[in-house]
């Protein structure tokens, strides 16, 4: 993803970092629009159009004026940002995709309005609600960021800004409305296929890869593309730290079954002490708790080109919770949780309490938008966890290297699949119904979901024996005495501890944060939170990230 920074107005912005501000250049002498970006521009006279992401269909023409841009932009599908400058009218039109997956953040000041797809170009105090969500959920909530005064534009936004008066006209052009009846399996698959075909039409003729795992999402995608005779090369990442690498084992079996060439990437066990991890934090803006997360390491394996991945089906074709309140009780850490005691040690009691209180108020506001039902839980997860935690990777991180396509990025597909009752999507029932009816061969290879290995319709004794072996291995990891009895190793195969957590940079008092004393008894959770805080500040430092002898 190419960085983009835009400022409306001739006055200096107090929110942009000095480095971001000095790089801005007016688009023409005396213009009210200044920009810093490597994104290619489409021109029509003095009018400019910047296209980010993968709009469907391709954007090939520049609107004649801002009114035409307003009329056209909301018809696009896919993940995208469209920014159009009407020079004669002095108006900027901004439009993002209907799910808001392509990130864009903005700051409104008295004499300037600034936009960027990077939060790290903005400076300011900590946003208490943003940091509270970061602790409680592992990511930000709704349109908050970690920096006060910086917000993400909502999904399906159409903005028209007058550069002379700073008047902003804002409209939401799409909201989910459930269908009047439950869609059939065939209707879901038809809409899913139509979304894939729309993307294939737009980006045909390019060498294509797929990020293939052992689970449901990329497997269905692989079969759909195979049915369309799309030649694919699969990238498979070894999960050496989970279930004896069952995920990669199943992914390779699917690739062989479909005849896809594949490459198995072995992650570095010391990745979370490496410069590659610092690179990930820089590209992602570090607005997600990412230490020891498998997905954090993928960027190093993404090569230039086009990749398919299964983010959206994973959040729309499966349901996990019967109600919103049940989901939140399981996935959100209450103030009684030990992590909040770590936050008190890391940030000080007063600041941690303020974070919790601000987050609680914001959570109440956000939760009120959804019914307390399974359907409400699904919509909340799509709008928050999918958008603010998972989508950061394909649409902010991986796009730094390649074009990323996720199937299903059409209003018709989302409208259809999100109208399927929760009960019909729990326990992967919808996926299994699709596989059984249309791709039965997909069920002959075990499905891996988290720590669960579903043998599905496999008849291979080796698969049954492997699942038993995984069960014994996992039990031995938790019970050393059992491991000794069974002559099994208790040595864990996961990532090595991050050397960054031992950095002296984390101990110093900064602003309102207390000084920490290095000790073998220091809770690692405290050090993790201090690490994230340090990175958040370092990303805005003109000297960049400097920690534990490494710099970026």
Coordinates of C-alpha atoms in Angstrom, one line a residue, residues 238-245 266-270 473-474 477 489-496:
X238 CA 4.2 -23.5 8.3
X239 CA 2.4 -23.3 11.7
X240 CA 5.2 -25.1 13.5
X241 CA 4.0 -23.8 16.8
X242 CA 0.5 -25.4 16.5
X243 CA -0.8 -28.9 16.3
X244 CA 2.4 -30.4 14.7
X245 CA 1.8 -28.1 11.7
X266 CA 9.2 -21.8 7.2
X267 CA 9.0 -18.9 9.6
X268 CA 12.0 -17.8 11.7
X269 CA 11.5 -18.8 15.3
X270 CA 13.3 -15.5 16.3
X473 CA 1.3 -34.0 21.8
X474 CA -1.0 -31.2 23.0
X477 CA 2.6 -30.0 26.4
X489 CA 9.3 -34.1 24.7
X490 CA 7.8 -31.1 26.5
X491 CA 9.9 -28.7 24.5
X492 CA 7.6 -26.2 22.8
X493 CA 8.1 -25.6 19.1
X494 CA 6.7 -22.0 19.1
X495 CA 8.4 -18.7 18.5
X496 CA 11.3 -17.7 20.7

